[in-house]
Coordinates of C-alpha atoms in Angstrom, one line a residue:
X572 CA 48.7 16.4 56.5
X573 CA 50.4 19.8 56.4
X574 CA 54.1 19.7 56.0
X575 CA 54.5 22.2 58.8
X576 CA 53.0 19.8 61.4
X577 CA 55.5 19.4 64.3
X578 CA 55.7 17.1 67.2
X579 CA 55.5 18.6 70.7
X580 CA 58.2 17.2 73.0
X581 CA 57.3 16.7 76.6
X582 CA 57.9 15.0 79.9
X583 CA 55.5 13.3 82.4
X584 CA 55.0 12.3 86.0
X585 CA 52.1 10.9 88.0
X586 CA 50.9 12.3 91.2
X587 CA 51.2 9.0 93.3
X588 CA 54.7 8.3 92.0
X589 CA 56.1 11.8 92.3
X590 CA 54.4 14.1 94.8
X591 CA 54.7 12.5 98.2
X592 CA 53.3 14.8 100.9
X593 CA 51.3 12.0 102.5
X594 CA 51.6 13.3 106.0
X595 CA 49.7 16.5 105.1
X596 CA 46.0 16.6 104.6
X597 CA 46.0 14.1 101.7
X598 CA 43.8 11.0 102.1
X599 CA 45.0 7.4 101.7
X600 CA 44.7 6.2 98.1
X601 CA 45.2 2.8 96.4
X602 CA 48.8 3.5 95.5
X603 CA 49.6 4.5 99.1
X604 CA 48.8 1.0 100.2
X605 CA 51.3 -0.8 97.9
X606 CA 54.4 -1.8 99.8
X607 CA 58.0 -2.1 98.5
X608 CA 59.0 -5.7 98.3
X609 CA 62.6 -6.8 97.3
X610 CA 62.6 -8.1 93.8
X611 CA 61.6 -11.8 93.5
X612 CA 59.6 -13.8 90.9
X613 CA 56.3 -12.7 92.4
X614 CA 57.1 -9.4 94.2
X615 CA 55.5 -7.3 91.4
X616 CA 52.4 -9.3 91.5
X617 CA 52.1 -9.1 95.3
X618 CA 52.3 -5.3 95.2
X619 CA 49.7 -4.8 92.5
X620 CA 47.1 -7.5 93.3
X621 CA 46.1 -6.4 96.8
X622 CA 43.7 -8.2 99.2
X623 CA 41.5 -6.6 101.9
X624 CA 44.0 -7.9 104.4
X625 CA 46.8 -6.0 102.7
X626 CA 44.8 -2.8 102.8
X627 CA 44.1 -3.3 106.6
X628 CA 47.9 -3.8 107.1
X629 CA 48.6 -0.6 105.1
X630 CA 46.2 1.4 107.3
X631 CA 48.0 0.2 110.4
X632 CA 50.4 2.8 111.6
X633 CA 52.4 0.1 113.3
X634 CA 53.1 -1.7 110.1
X635 CA 56.8 -2.4 109.4
X636 CA 56.3 -2.3 105.6
X637 CA 57.7 0.7 103.6
X638 CA 55.0 2.3 101.4
X639 CA 57.1 4.2 98.7
X640 CA 54.3 6.1 97.1
X641 CA 53.6 8.1 100.3
X642 CA 57.0 9.7 99.6
X643 CA 57.1 9.5 95.9
X644 CA 60.2 11.5 95.0
X645 CA 59.0 14.4 97.1
X646 CA 57.8 16.6 94.3
X647 CA 55.5 18.3 96.7
X648 CA 58.6 19.9 98.2
X649 CA 60.8 20.2 95.1
X650 CA 58.1 21.6 92.7
X651 CA 59.6 24.9 91.8
X652 CA 63.1 23.4 91.3
X653 CA 61.7 20.6 89.0
X654 CA 59.7 23.1 86.9
X655 CA 62.8 25.1 86.5
X656 CA 64.5 22.0 85.1
X657 CA 61.5 21.4 82.8
X658 CA 61.9 25.0 81.4
X659 CA 65.6 24.6 81.0
X660 CA 65.0 21.4 79.0
X661 CA 62.7 23.5 76.7
X662 CA 59.8 21.2 77.2
X663 CA 56.7 22.1 75.0
X664 CA 54.4 20.0 77.2
X665 CA 54.2 18.6 80.7
X666 CA 51.9 15.7 81.5
X667 CA 50.9 15.3 85.2
X668 CA 48.0 14.0 87.1
X669 CA 45.8 15.4 89.9
X670 CA 45.6 13.3 93.1
X671 CA 42.0 12.7 93.6
X672 CA 42.6 12.1 97.4
X673 CA 44.7 15.2 97.7
X674 CA 41.7 17.3 96.7
X675 CA 39.0 15.1 98.2
X676 CA 40.6 12.8 100.8
X677 CA 37.7 10.2 100.9
X678 CA 36.4 11.0 97.4
X679 CA 33.0 11.9 98.7
X680 CA 33.5 15.4 100.2
X681 CA 31.5 18.3 98.9
X682 CA 34.4 20.8 99.3
X683 CA 38.0 20.1 98.5
X684 CA 41.0 20.3 100.8
X685 CA 42.3 23.9 100.6
X686 CA 45.9 22.6 101.1
X687 CA 45.4 20.5 98.0
X688 CA 43.9 23.4 96.0
X689 CA 46.8 25.7 97.0
X690 CA 49.4 23.1 95.8
X691 CA 47.8 22.7 92.4
X692 CA 47.3 26.4 92.1
X693 CA 51.1 26.7 92.3
X694 CA 51.6 23.9 89.8
X695 CA 49.4 25.5 87.2
X696 CA 50.8 29.0 87.9
X697 CA 54.4 28.0 87.5
X698 CA 53.8 26.1 84.3
X699 CA 51.9 29.1 82.9
X700 CA 54.8 31.4 83.8
X701 CA 57.2 29.1 81.9
X702 CA 54.8 28.8 79.0
X703 CA 54.8 25.0 79.2
X704 CA 51.6 23.5 77.8
X705 CA 49.7 21.1 80.1
X706 CA 48.5 17.6 79.4
X707 CA 46.4 16.7 82.5
X708 CA 45.5 13.2 83.6
X709 CA 42.5 13.1 86.0
X710 CA 42.9 9.5 87.2
X711 CA 46.3 7.9 87.0
X712 CA 46.1 4.5 88.9
X713 CA 45.0 6.1 92.2
X714 CA 41.6 6.5 93.8
X715 CA 40.7 7.2 97.4
X716 CA 40.9 3.9 99.4
X717 CA 37.5 4.9 101.0
X718 CA 35.8 4.3 97.7
X719 CA 37.4 0.9 97.4
X720 CA 36.2 -0.1 100.8
X721 CA 32.8 1.5 100.5
X722 CA 31.8 0.6 96.9
X723 CA 34.3 -2.0 95.8
X724 CA 36.3 0.4 93.7
X725 CA 35.0 1.2 90.2
X726 CA 32.7 -1.9 90.5
X727 CA 30.4 0.5 92.3
X728 CA 28.4 2.8 90.0
X729 CA 28.5 5.4 92.7
X730 CA 32.1 6.2 91.8
X731 CA 30.9 7.8 88.5
X732 CA 29.2 10.7 90.3
X733 CA 32.0 11.1 92.8
X734 CA 34.5 11.2 90.0
X735 CA 32.4 13.7 88.1
X736 CA 32.3 15.9 91.2
X737 CA 36.1 15.8 91.4
X738 CA 36.4 16.6 87.6
X739 CA 33.9 19.4 87.8
X740 CA 36.0 21.2 90.5
X741 CA 39.2 20.7 88.4
X742 CA 37.4 22.1 85.3
X743 CA 36.1 25.2 87.1
X744 CA 39.4 26.0 88.8
X745 CA 42.0 25.2 86.2
X746 CA 40.1 24.2 83.0
X747 CA 41.1 27.3 81.1
X748 CA 44.8 26.4 81.4
X749 CA 44.8 22.9 80.0
X750 CA 45.6 22.0 76.4
X751 CA 45.1 18.2 76.6
X752 CA 42.8 16.3 78.9
X753 CA 42.9 12.6 79.8
X754 CA 40.2 11.2 82.1
X755 CA 41.9 7.8 82.7
X756 CA 45.5 6.6 82.3
X757 CA 46.1 3.3 80.4
X758 CA 42.4 2.4 80.8
X759 CA 42.9 -1.1 79.4
X760 CA 45.1 -1.9 82.5
X761 CA 41.9 -2.4 84.3
X762 CA 41.7 -5.7 82.6
X763 CA 45.2 -7.1 83.3
X764 CA 45.9 -5.1 86.5
X765 CA 42.5 -4.6 88.2
X766 CA 43.8 -3.1 91.5
X767 CA 45.7 -0.4 89.7
X768 CA 43.2 0.2 87.0
X769 CA 39.9 0.0 88.6
X770 CA 40.5 -0.4 92.3
X771 CA 39.4 -4.1 92.7
X772 CA 40.7 -6.1 95.6
X773 CA 41.8 -9.6 95.0
X774 CA 39.4 -12.2 96.5
X775 CA 40.2 -15.7 97.7
X776 CA 39.5 -17.0 94.2
X777 CA 41.2 -14.1 92.4
X778 CA 39.1 -11.7 90.3
X779 CA 35.7 -12.2 88.8
X780 CA 35.7 -11.1 85.2
X781 CA 32.2 -9.7 85.5
X782 CA 33.4 -7.4 88.3
X783 CA 36.4 -6.3 86.2
X784 CA 34.4 -5.5 83.0
X785 CA 31.6 -3.9 85.0
X786 CA 34.2 -1.6 86.6
X787 CA 35.6 -0.8 83.2
X788 CA 32.1 0.0 82.0
X789 CA 31.7 2.5 84.8
X790 CA 35.0 4.1 83.8
X791 CA 33.8 4.3 80.2
X792 CA 30.6 6.1 81.3
X793 CA 32.7 8.4 83.7
X794 CA 34.9 9.3 80.8
X795 CA 31.9 10.1 78.5
X796 CA 30.2 12.2 81.3
X797 CA 33.4 14.1 81.9
X798 CA 33.8 14.9 78.2
X799 CA 30.1 15.9 78.1
X800 CA 30.5 18.2 81.1
X801 CA 33.6 19.8 79.7
X802 CA 32.0 20.5 76.3
X803 CA 28.9 22.1 78.1
X804 CA 31.4 24.3 80.0
X805 CA 33.2 25.3 76.7
X806 CA 36.6 24.3 78.0
X807 CA 39.3 25.1 75.4
X808 CA 41.3 21.9 75.7
X809 CA 40.7 18.6 73.8
X810 CA 39.9 15.3 75.4
X811 CA 41.7 12.0 74.7
X812 CA 41.6 8.4 75.7
X813 CA 44.7 6.2 76.4
X814 CA 45.7 2.6 76.2
X815 CA 48.8 0.7 77.0
X816 CA 49.9 -0.4 73.5
X817 CA 51.9 -3.6 72.9
X818 CA 52.4 -4.1 69.2
X819 CA 51.6 -7.8 68.9
X820 CA 53.6 -10.2 66.7
X821 CA 53.0 -13.9 66.1
X822 CA 56.0 -15.9 67.1
X823 CA 55.8 -18.0 63.9
X824 CA 53.8 -18.0 60.6
X825 CA 51.7 -20.9 62.1
X826 CA 48.1 -19.9 61.5
X827 CA 47.1 -20.7 65.0
X828 CA 49.7 -18.2 66.4
X829 CA 48.2 -15.5 64.2
X830 CA 44.6 -16.3 65.2
X831 CA 45.5 -16.2 68.8
X832 CA 47.1 -12.8 68.2
X833 CA 43.9 -11.4 66.8
X834 CA 42.0 -12.5 70.0
X835 CA 44.7 -11.3 72.4
X836 CA 45.0 -8.0 70.6
X837 CA 41.2 -7.4 70.6
X838 CA 40.7 -7.7 74.3
X839 CA 44.1 -6.5 75.7
X840 CA 44.7 -3.6 73.4
X841 CA 41.7 -2.5 71.4
X842 CA 38.6 -3.2 73.5
X843 CA 38.7 -0.1 75.6
X844 CA 39.7 2.3 72.9
X845 CA 37.1 0.9 70.5
X846 CA 34.5 1.9 72.9
X847 CA 35.9 5.3 73.9
X848 CA 36.9 6.4 70.4
X849 CA 34.1 4.8 68.4
X850 CA 31.4 5.1 71.0
X851 CA 30.0 1.6 71.0
X852 CA 30.9 -1.9 72.2
X853 CA 32.8 -3.9 69.5
X854 CA 31.3 -7.0 67.8
X855 CA 33.9 -9.3 69.4
X856 CA 33.0 -8.3 73.0
X857 CA 29.7 -10.1 72.9
X858 CA 31.3 -13.4 72.0
X859 CA 34.0 -13.0 74.6
X860 CA 31.4 -12.2 77.3
X861 CA 29.4 -15.2 76.4
X862 CA 32.3 -17.5 76.4
X863 CA 33.5 -16.2 79.8
X864 CA 30.0 -16.0 81.4
X865 CA 30.3 -12.2 81.9
X866 CA 27.1 -10.4 82.5
X867 CA 27.1 -6.5 82.5
X868 CA 24.6 -3.9 83.6
X869 CA 24.6 -1.4 80.7
X870 CA 21.6 1.1 80.4
X871 CA 20.4 2.6 77.1
X872 CA 21.4 6.0 78.6
X873 CA 25.0 4.6 79.0
X874 CA 25.1 3.6 75.4
X875 CA 23.8 7.0 74.3
X876 CA 26.4 8.8 76.4
X877 CA 29.2 6.7 75.0
X878 CA 28.0 7.3 71.4
X879 CA 27.8 11.1 71.8
X880 CA 30.9 11.8 73.8
X881 CA 33.8 10.1 72.2
X882 CA 37.4 11.3 72.5
X883 CA 39.1 13.9 70.3
X884 CA 42.5 12.2 70.1
X885 CA 44.0 8.8 70.9
X886 CA 47.0 8.4 73.2
X887 CA 49.2 5.4 73.9
X888 CA 51.9 4.4 76.2
X889 CA 54.5 2.4 74.3
X890 CA 57.5 0.7 75.8
X891 CA 57.7 -2.7 74.4
X892 CA 56.1 -5.1 72.0
X893 CA 54.5 -8.6 72.7
X894 CA 54.9 -11.9 71.0
X895 CA 52.0 -14.4 70.8
X896 CA 52.1 -18.2 70.3
X897 CA 49.9 -21.2 71.1
X898 CA 53.0 -23.2 72.1
X899 CA 55.2 -23.1 75.2
X900 CA 58.0 -20.5 74.9
X901 CA 60.4 -18.5 77.0
X902 CA 58.7 -15.5 78.8
X903 CA 59.8 -12.0 79.6
X904 CA 58.3 -9.1 81.5
X905 CA 56.5 -6.1 80.1
X906 CA 54.3 -3.1 81.0
X907 CA 52.2 -4.9 83.7
X908 CA 52.0 -8.0 81.5
X909 CA 54.1 -11.0 80.6
X910 CA 55.0 -11.9 77.0
X911 CA 56.9 -14.5 75.0
X912 CA 60.5 -13.4 74.3
X913 CA 61.3 -11.9 70.9
X914 CA 64.6 -13.4 69.7
X915 CA 65.3 -10.3 67.6
X916 CA 65.2 -7.8 70.4
X917 CA 67.4 -6.7 73.3
X918 CA 65.9 -6.1 76.7
X919 CA 66.3 -4.0 79.7
X920 CA 67.4 -5.4 83.1
X921 CA 63.7 -5.7 83.9
X922 CA 63.0 -7.8 80.9
X923 CA 61.2 -5.1 78.8
X924 CA 62.2 -5.7 75.2
X925 CA 63.3 -2.6 73.2
X926 CA 61.5 -2.1 70.0
X927 CA 61.5 1.4 68.4
X928 CA 60.3 0.0 65.1
X929 CA 57.3 -1.5 67.0
X930 CA 56.4 2.1 68.0
X931 CA 56.2 3.2 64.4
X932 CA 54.2 0.2 63.5
X933 CA 51.8 0.8 66.4
X934 CA 51.3 4.5 65.5
X935 CA 50.2 3.3 62.0
X936 CA 47.9 0.7 63.5
X937 CA 46.3 3.1 65.9
X938 CA 45.7 5.9 63.3
X939 CA 44.4 3.4 60.8
X940 CA 41.9 2.1 63.3
X941 CA 40.7 5.3 64.8
X942 CA 41.5 8.1 62.3
X943 CA 42.2 10.6 65.0
X944 CA 45.3 12.5 66.1
X945 CA 47.7 10.4 68.1
X946 CA 49.9 11.3 71.1
X947 CA 52.6 9.1 72.6
X948 CA 51.8 10.0 76.2
X949 CA 54.4 7.6 77.7
X950 CA 57.7 6.2 76.6
X951 CA 61.0 5.7 78.4
X952 CA 63.7 3.3 79.6
X953 CA 63.6 2.0 83.2
X954 CA 67.2 1.4 84.1
X955 CA 69.6 1.3 87.0
X956 CA 71.6 4.6 87.1
X957 CA 74.8 5.2 89.1
X958 CA 75.4 8.6 90.8
X959 CA 79.2 9.3 90.7
X960 CA 81.1 11.2 93.4
X961 CA 81.0 14.3 91.3
X962 CA 77.2 13.9 91.1
X963 CA 77.1 12.9 87.5
X964 CA 75.0 10.2 85.8
X965 CA 76.4 8.7 82.6
X966 CA 73.4 7.1 81.1
X967 CA 74.4 6.6 77.4
X968 CA 72.0 3.6 77.3
X969 CA 69.0 6.0 77.9
X970 CA 70.3 8.4 75.2
X971 CA 70.6 5.5 72.7
X972 CA 67.1 4.4 73.7
X973 CA 65.6 7.9 73.3
X974 CA 67.3 8.5 69.9
X975 CA 66.0 5.2 68.5
X976 CA 62.4 5.8 69.6
X977 CA 62.3 9.5 68.7
X978 CA 63.7 8.7 65.2
X979 CA 60.8 6.2 64.6
X980 CA 58.2 8.7 65.9
X981 CA 59.4 11.3 63.4
X982 CA 59.4 8.7 60.6
X983 CA 55.8 7.8 61.5
X984 CA 55.0 11.6 61.2
X985 CA 56.7 11.6 57.8
X986 CA 54.7 8.5 56.8
X987 CA 51.5 10.5 57.4
X988 CA 50.5 9.6 60.9
X989 CA 49.2 12.9 62.6
X990 CA 51.5 12.5 65.7
X991 CA 50.9 15.6 67.8
X992 CA 53.2 15.0 70.8
X993 CA 55.7 12.6 72.3
X994 CA 56.0 12.6 76.1
X995 CA 59.0 11.1 78.0
X996 CA 57.8 9.1 80.9
X997 CA 59.2 9.9 84.4
X998 CA 61.0 13.0 83.2
X999 CA 62.3 13.3 86.7
X1000 CA 62.9 10.1 88.6
X1001 CA 59.8 8.7 90.3
X1002 CA 58.8 5.5 92.1
X1003 CA 58.2 2.7 89.6
X1004 CA 54.4 1.9 89.3
X1005 CA 55.2 -1.7 88.3
X1006 CA 57.8 -2.7 90.9
X1007 CA 57.4 0.0 93.6
X1008 CA 61.1 0.7 93.6
X1009 CA 63.5 3.5 92.9
X1010 CA 66.2 1.4 91.3
X1011 CA 64.2 1.3 88.1
X1012 CA 64.6 4.9 86.9
X1013 CA 63.2 6.6 83.9
X1014 CA 64.1 10.3 84.3
X1015 CA 66.6 12.6 82.7
X1016 CA 66.8 14.2 86.2
X1017 CA 68.2 12.0 89.0
X1018 CA 66.6 11.9 92.4
X1019 CA 68.9 10.8 95.3
X1020 CA 66.7 8.2 97.0
X1021 CA 66.8 4.4 97.3
X1022 CA 64.2 1.7 97.4
X1023 CA 63.6 2.2 101.2
X1024 CA 63.2 6.0 101.1
X1025 CA 66.7 6.8 102.2
X1026 CA 68.5 9.7 100.7
X1027 CA 68.6 13.5 100.3
X1028 CA 66.1 13.5 97.4
X1029 CA 68.4 16.1 95.8
X1030 CA 68.1 16.5 92.0
X1031 CA 71.0 16.1 89.6
X1032 CA 71.1 16.3 85.8
X1033 CA 71.9 13.1 83.9
X1034 CA 73.8 13.0 80.6
X1035 CA 70.4 12.3 79.0
X1036 CA 69.2 15.7 80.3
X1037 CA 71.8 17.6 78.2
X1038 CA 71.0 15.3 75.2
X1039 CA 67.2 15.9 75.4
X1040 CA 67.7 19.7 75.9
X1041 CA 69.9 19.8 72.7
X1042 CA 67.4 17.5 70.8
X1043 CA 64.5 19.7 71.6
X1044 CA 66.4 22.9 70.8
X1045 CA 67.6 21.5 67.4
X1046 CA 64.2 20.1 66.6
X1047 CA 62.6 23.5 67.0
X1048 CA 65.3 25.2 64.9
X1049 CA 64.8 22.7 62.1
X1050 CA 61.0 22.9 62.2
X1051 CA 60.3 26.7 62.3
X1052 CA 57.3 27.5 60.1

């Protein structure tokens, strides 16, 4: 590794959580159907494991539920202002996603919505003017609801061709401007959060694992076909794959705890990336499928596509680590999953345990396993911020969090891990994808809105904004070639 290698520092949003603009020509997507529910023990589950009845209710204009993703944080209206803030921060890189249903409302149209095209034209133009590199996610937990109703979400193989049509338009229109491409956000979430990840509705008996893994297979094929198409078009950017990463620890040195860790880690963390990065189904999948009575339809053409169109880099979201045990133990929340509590770690108000050393450990494990450049495509602290009468936000807790994780990222780079970029999640406050609320804020830019969509949506700089701005400035000074 060259000594001059530097980390690109960035920020991220997702279309469904940020843009809003639902009353325009945009079609209804899966996130638009998730209601806000006051926090209870099962509120998060109810908003991410939707049934057909919940979809029908969401489509009913007379519904009394509040659907926060239809507002996002009104990025559609505040775009220019927000990008000015990104430029002031000195961001090297901005990660955002394209709303499939903003371009193709049902997902099946031949021609895109011109209003959607005009919006994204503006996004790309402003970023180019500010010389901010682009990390583009094509599918971030949102697909047109029409495809869910028509084909059963990604369970239907038809979604591959519709997605490829969407991707082809994005490539033709903006492909020359993108540095990093990501076909699917946190693709392994399709396993533990099937509605968000693969657009599956929850049936009376829950989810059928064969449907979940068939849907994931269709996403694998769609990712490979997307990469294949981009390479045929000679697009300048590189393509990655992304998983939610959890850095598993056994609770004790009990051999059974460690053995369970191996199996949990294989299917929850490595399975999807093994296929997308190595190009073939891993050995352990066959046994898992057999034990769970999972039968998949996989063609020889699929296998050839996967083998020949693997990713160029590996990206991870990392917020917290997970503890595994065969025994009963206290539980805590995590990124769309539940874990055993780690007695050595502090946690956020939402139960996510803070583990910067776990990030460094994970970066080593990921690079050792795949041997490809690594990007931290999501990291941040969800916390309750208070706006003072003087429009200030004193978020020392977020600054402390960022310092600790960024230090470990730089140490991993010094260790020899080729870490290309580190992207702060929710750089401007967005609706939480996990809990559908505004109270859980990640940004260094505050948005004046509450859980029910009330507020001015005005933007204010948090103390962490000034810290991150100085951090990036000083990093660049210290790492000039």
